Amino acid sequence: DIQMTQFPSSLSASVGDTITMTCRASQSITTHLNWYQQKLGKAPKLLVSAASSLQSGVPSRFSGSGSGTDFTLTISTLQPEDFATYFCQQSYSTPITFGPGTKVDIK
Amino acid sequence: QLQLQESGPGLVKPSETLTLTCSVFDGSLSNSNYYWGWIRQPPGKGLEWIGSIYYNRSPYVNPSLKTRVTISIDLLKSQFSLTLSSVTAADTALYFCARHDSDGYNLGSLDSWGQGTQVTVSS
């Protein structure tokens, strides 16, 4: 199985900040990496697919990058609605696996 | 607009079999671009992929659950289902159904999700 790690596990930030979180795969997954936002008790929402492709309707302050084993999700000019948990997921091979998440809360 | 809706029992006794159904509205289960999957999330924990099915292929199932999981699809009812046997407290979770945006080779991202259904395993 491909193991996914994320860091930091949590971070505190203020509205207007720019934040970056990292996802690392245990082996190369080329660009088969997807990012999700999840708010408490809700279904995850796909933000970025194929490492850097922003989903329709997702604000442009979200951006993804990376390939191989290392990936980043950047949120620029953090908005109040961005405080949530972010998961990465590899779709390179089965079993599909998710990272443990990065929780973004208000400083 | 595509909608997915999970249904099933909220409470299951240990050792029993859990069956969940995902109804797909305004979408086609036989669309060749998509797989249809199940994902769960134990309380306070991360996401675990259970398995996914294509309309005319055998499903992919997480090896960690393979001996207990069956995934099936009913095109006429526009539904796909999950059966999990011999449940224990460790199966207590929020269960989601979702659609994969597949390229035909990889399952792909999960671009549409149901709201989730809580399942508790308890006697």
Short mmCIF file of C-alpha atoms in Angstrom, two decimals:
data_model
loop_
_atom_site.label_atom_id
_atom_site.label_comp_id
_atom_site.label_asym_id
_atom_site.label_seq_id
_atom_site.Cartn_x
_atom_site.Cartn_y
_atom_site.Cartn_z
CA ASP A 1 0.00 0.00 0.00
CA ILE A 2 1.12 3.58 -0.62
CA GLN A 3 1.36 5.45 2.66
CA MET A 4 0.46 9.12 2.71
CA THR A 5 1.76 11.50 5.33
CA GLN A 6 0.81 15.12 5.87
CA PHE A 7 2.46 17.88 7.81
CA PRO A 8 1.90 19.79 9.83
CA SER A 9 -0.93 17.87 11.48
CA SER A 10 -2.38 21.20 12.55
CA LEU A 11 -1.67 24.85 12.15
CA SER A 12 -3.08 28.07 13.46
CA ALA A 13 -3.43 31.03 11.16
CA SER A 14 -5.22 34.34 10.81
CA VAL A 15 -7.58 35.61 8.16
CA GLY A 16 -5.47 37.05 5.38
CA ASP A 17 -2.49 34.77 5.96
CA THR A 18 -0.96 32.56 3.30
CA ILE A 19 -0.45 28.98 4.41
CA THR A 20 1.16 25.92 2.89
CA MET A 21 0.72 22.31 3.83
CA THR A 22 2.58 19.27 2.60
CA CYS A 23 1.65 15.76 1.57
CA ARG A 24 4.21 13.05 0.99
CA ALA A 25 3.73 9.63 -0.61
CA SER A 26 5.78 6.58 0.31
CA GLN A 27 6.57 6.03 -3.37
CA SER A 28 6.18 7.96 -6.58
CA ILE A 29 2.58 8.59 -7.54
CA THR A 30 3.47 10.92 -10.45
CA THR A 31 0.67 13.50 -10.25
CA HIS A 32 -2.13 11.23 -9.06
CA LEU A 33 -2.70 13.34 -5.98
CA ASN A 34 -5.93 15.00 -4.93
CA TRP A 35 -6.75 17.49 -2.16
CA TYR A 36 -9.97 17.72 -0.18
CA GLN A 37 -11.41 20.13 2.34
CA GLN A 38 -13.62 18.76 5.10
CA LYS A 39 -15.64 20.65 7.66
CA LEU A 40 -16.89 18.99 10.81
CA GLY A 41 -19.56 16.40 10.14
CA LYS A 42 -19.66 17.11 6.42
CA ALA A 43 -18.51 15.26 3.35
CA PRO A 44 -15.09 16.12 1.95
CA LYS A 45 -15.04 18.54 -0.95
CA LEU A 46 -12.62 18.06 -3.81
CA LEU A 47 -10.42 21.13 -4.26
CA VAL A 48 -7.56 20.03 -6.47
CA SER A 49 -7.11 16.95 -8.65
CA ALA A 50 -4.07 15.64 -10.48
CA ALA A 51 -1.83 17.59 -8.11
CA SER A 52 -2.53 21.03 -9.55
CA SER A 53 -5.87 21.12 -11.35
CA LEU A 54 -8.27 23.38 -9.51
CA GLN A 55 -11.83 22.14 -9.49
CA SER A 56 -14.56 24.29 -11.03
CA GLY A 57 -15.98 26.69 -8.49
CA VAL A 58 -13.02 26.48 -6.12
CA PRO A 59 -11.55 29.91 -5.38
CA SER A 60 -8.25 30.72 -7.05
CA ARG A 61 -6.62 31.34 -3.67
CA PHE A 62 -6.23 27.55 -3.50
CA SER A 63 -3.36 26.07 -5.46
CA GLY A 64 -1.66 22.71 -5.59
CA SER A 65 1.75 21.67 -6.83
CA GLY A 66 4.19 18.80 -6.83
CA SER A 67 4.89 15.50 -8.46
CA GLY A 68 6.50 12.21 -7.58
CA THR A 69 6.35 11.95 -3.81
CA ASP A 70 6.07 15.53 -2.54
CA PHE A 71 3.07 17.80 -2.91
CA THR A 72 1.86 21.06 -1.46
CA LEU A 73 -1.45 22.84 -1.07
CA THR A 74 -1.26 26.59 -0.65
CA ILE A 75 -4.08 28.84 0.47
CA SER A 76 -3.37 32.49 -0.07
CA THR A 77 -5.28 35.22 1.72
CA LEU A 78 -7.00 32.84 4.10
CA GLN A 79 -10.73 33.42 4.46
CA PRO A 80 -12.96 32.57 7.46
CA GLU A 81 -14.58 29.74 5.51
CA ASP A 82 -11.19 28.11 4.91
CA PHE A 83 -10.79 26.93 8.49
CA ALA A 84 -11.23 23.20 8.08
CA THR A 85 -9.28 19.97 7.77
CA TYR A 86 -7.47 19.20 4.52
CA PHE A 87 -6.77 15.69 3.29
CA CYS A 88 -4.63 14.48 0.45
CA GLN A 89 -5.42 11.26 -1.40
CA GLN A 90 -3.47 9.21 -3.90
CA SER A 91 -5.27 7.69 -6.86
CA TYR A 92 -2.19 6.12 -8.42
CA SER A 93 -2.97 2.60 -7.32
CA THR A 94 -5.36 0.61 -5.19
CA PRO A 95 -5.92 0.56 -2.35
CA ILE A 96 -6.61 4.27 -2.57
CA THR A 97 -5.16 5.92 0.52
CA PHE A 98 -5.62 9.23 2.26
CA GLY A 99 -3.28 11.28 4.37
CA PRO A 100 -4.19 11.82 8.03
CA GLY A 101 -5.09 15.45 7.41
CA THR A 102 -3.96 18.94 8.31
CA LYS A 103 -6.33 20.88 10.55
CA VAL A 104 -6.33 24.63 10.01
CA ASP A 105 -7.77 26.64 12.87
CA ILE A 106 -8.01 30.26 13.84
CA LYS A 107 -5.09 31.77 15.69
CA GLN B 1 -26.86 18.16 -10.96
CA LEU B 2 -25.54 14.90 -9.58
CA GLN B 3 -26.68 13.94 -6.11
CA LEU B 4 -25.76 10.88 -4.08
CA GLN B 5 -27.72 9.74 -1.05
CA GLU B 6 -26.71 7.02 1.37
CA SER B 7 -29.30 4.98 3.22
CA GLY B 8 -29.17 2.19 5.75
CA PRO B 9 -29.52 1.30 9.41
CA GLY B 10 -27.98 3.66 11.90
CA LEU B 11 -27.40 0.89 14.42
CA VAL B 12 -26.08 -2.61 13.84
CA LYS B 13 -25.32 -5.32 16.39
CA PRO B 14 -21.86 -6.88 16.61
CA SER B 15 -21.33 -9.88 14.33
CA GLU B 16 -24.24 -8.85 12.11
CA THR B 17 -24.11 -7.72 8.49
CA LEU B 18 -24.37 -4.07 7.50
CA THR B 19 -25.93 -3.13 4.19
CA LEU B 20 -25.82 0.42 2.85
CA THR B 21 -27.25 1.73 -0.39
CA CYS B 22 -26.25 4.77 -2.39
CA SER B 23 -28.91 6.25 -4.66
CA VAL B 24 -27.61 8.26 -7.57
CA PHE B 25 -29.79 11.09 -8.83
CA ASP B 26 -29.36 12.93 -12.10
CA GLY B 27 -26.38 10.85 -12.99
CA SER B 28 -25.74 7.64 -14.85
CA LEU B 29 -24.14 4.68 -13.16
CA SER B 30 -23.33 3.29 -16.60
CA ASN B 31 -21.33 6.35 -17.63
CA SER B 32 -17.95 5.02 -18.71
CA ASN B 33 -16.09 7.94 -17.12
CA TYR B 34 -16.93 7.04 -13.58
CA TYR B 35 -16.35 4.56 -10.82
CA TRP B 36 -18.55 4.61 -7.73
CA GLY B 37 -17.06 4.20 -4.31
CA TRP B 38 -17.51 3.81 -0.58
CA ILE B 39 -15.38 5.62 1.99
CA ARG B 40 -15.72 5.69 5.76
CA GLN B 41 -14.52 7.85 8.60
CA PRO B 42 -14.44 6.62 12.20
CA PRO B 43 -15.25 9.25 14.82
CA GLY B 44 -12.46 11.80 15.06
CA LYS B 45 -10.30 9.94 12.58
CA GLY B 46 -9.28 10.07 8.94
CA LEU B 47 -10.76 8.68 5.75
CA GLU B 48 -10.57 5.03 4.74
CA TRP B 49 -11.38 3.82 1.24
CA ILE B 50 -13.56 0.70 1.33
CA GLY B 51 -13.97 -0.10 -2.33
CA SER B 52 -15.27 1.04 -5.70
CA ILE B 53 -17.24 -0.40 -8.57
CA TYR B 54 -17.62 0.20 -12.30
CA TYR B 55 -20.88 -0.58 -14.03
CA ASN B 56 -19.63 -3.66 -15.87
CA ARG B 57 -16.50 -4.74 -14.01
CA SER B 58 -15.66 -6.49 -10.79
CA PRO B 59 -15.21 -4.06 -7.92
CA TYR B 60 -11.95 -3.01 -6.35
CA VAL B 61 -11.97 -3.61 -2.60
CA ASN B 62 -9.51 -2.55 0.08
CA PRO B 63 -7.51 -5.68 0.95
CA SER B 64 -7.87 -4.84 4.64
CA LEU B 65 -11.64 -5.41 4.31
CA LYS B 66 -11.79 -7.77 1.38
CA THR B 67 -12.98 -10.84 3.26
CA ARG B 68 -15.98 -8.94 4.66
CA VAL B 69 -16.98 -6.55 1.87
CA THR B 70 -19.28 -6.96 -1.10
CA ILE B 71 -20.03 -4.08 -3.47
CA SER B 72 -22.73 -4.37 -6.09
CA ILE B 73 -24.51 -2.15 -8.57
CA ASP B 74 -28.11 -1.99 -9.79
CA LEU B 75 -28.37 0.06 -12.95
CA LEU B 76 -32.15 -0.17 -13.12
CA LYS B 77 -32.57 1.29 -9.65
CA SER B 78 -29.65 3.68 -10.14
CA GLN B 79 -28.09 2.43 -6.92
CA PHE B 80 -24.95 0.78 -5.70
CA SER B 81 -24.59 -1.03 -2.41
CA LEU B 82 -22.10 -2.00 0.26
CA THR B 83 -22.37 -5.10 2.40
CA LEU B 84 -20.03 -5.47 5.36
CA SER B 85 -20.23 -8.71 7.30
CA SER B 86 -19.25 -9.63 10.85
CA VAL B 87 -19.20 -6.04 12.03
CA THR B 88 -17.46 -4.97 15.23
CA ALA B 89 -17.21 -1.71 17.13
CA ALA B 90 -14.25 -0.85 14.90
CA ASP B 91 -16.70 -0.51 11.99
CA THR B 92 -18.49 2.37 13.71
CA ALA B 93 -18.04 5.27 11.32
CA LEU B 94 -19.59 7.85 9.03
CA TYR B 95 -20.00 6.08 5.71
CA PHE B 96 -19.89 8.04 2.47
CA CYS B 97 -20.63 7.09 -1.09
CA ALA B 98 -18.90 9.05 -3.82
CA ARG B 99 -18.14 9.23 -7.52
CA HIS B 100 -14.65 8.78 -8.96
CA ASP B 101 -13.68 10.87 -11.97
CA SER B 102 -11.75 8.08 -13.65
CA ASP B 103 -9.43 8.32 -16.65
CA GLY B 104 -10.07 4.66 -17.37
CA TYR B 105 -6.74 3.54 -15.90
CA ASN B 106 -6.85 4.96 -12.39
CA LEU B 107 -9.87 5.38 -10.19
CA GLY B 108 -9.18 9.09 -9.98
CA SER B 109 -10.38 11.77 -7.63
CA LEU B 110 -13.66 11.67 -5.73
CA ASP B 111 -15.51 14.59 -7.20
CA SER B 112 -19.02 14.14 -5.81
CA TRP B 113 -19.99 12.84 -2.37
CA GLY B 114 -23.11 11.92 -0.51
CA GLN B 115 -23.74 13.61 2.82
CA GLY B 116 -22.76 10.47 4.71
CA THR B 117 -24.66 8.13 6.98
CA GLN B 118 -23.62 7.36 10.55
CA VAL B 119 -23.36 3.69 11.44
CA THR B 120 -22.90 2.60 15.03
CA VAL B 121 -22.07 -0.98 15.96
CA SER B 122 -23.38 -1.74 19.42
CA SER B 123 -25.42 -4.35 21.21
#
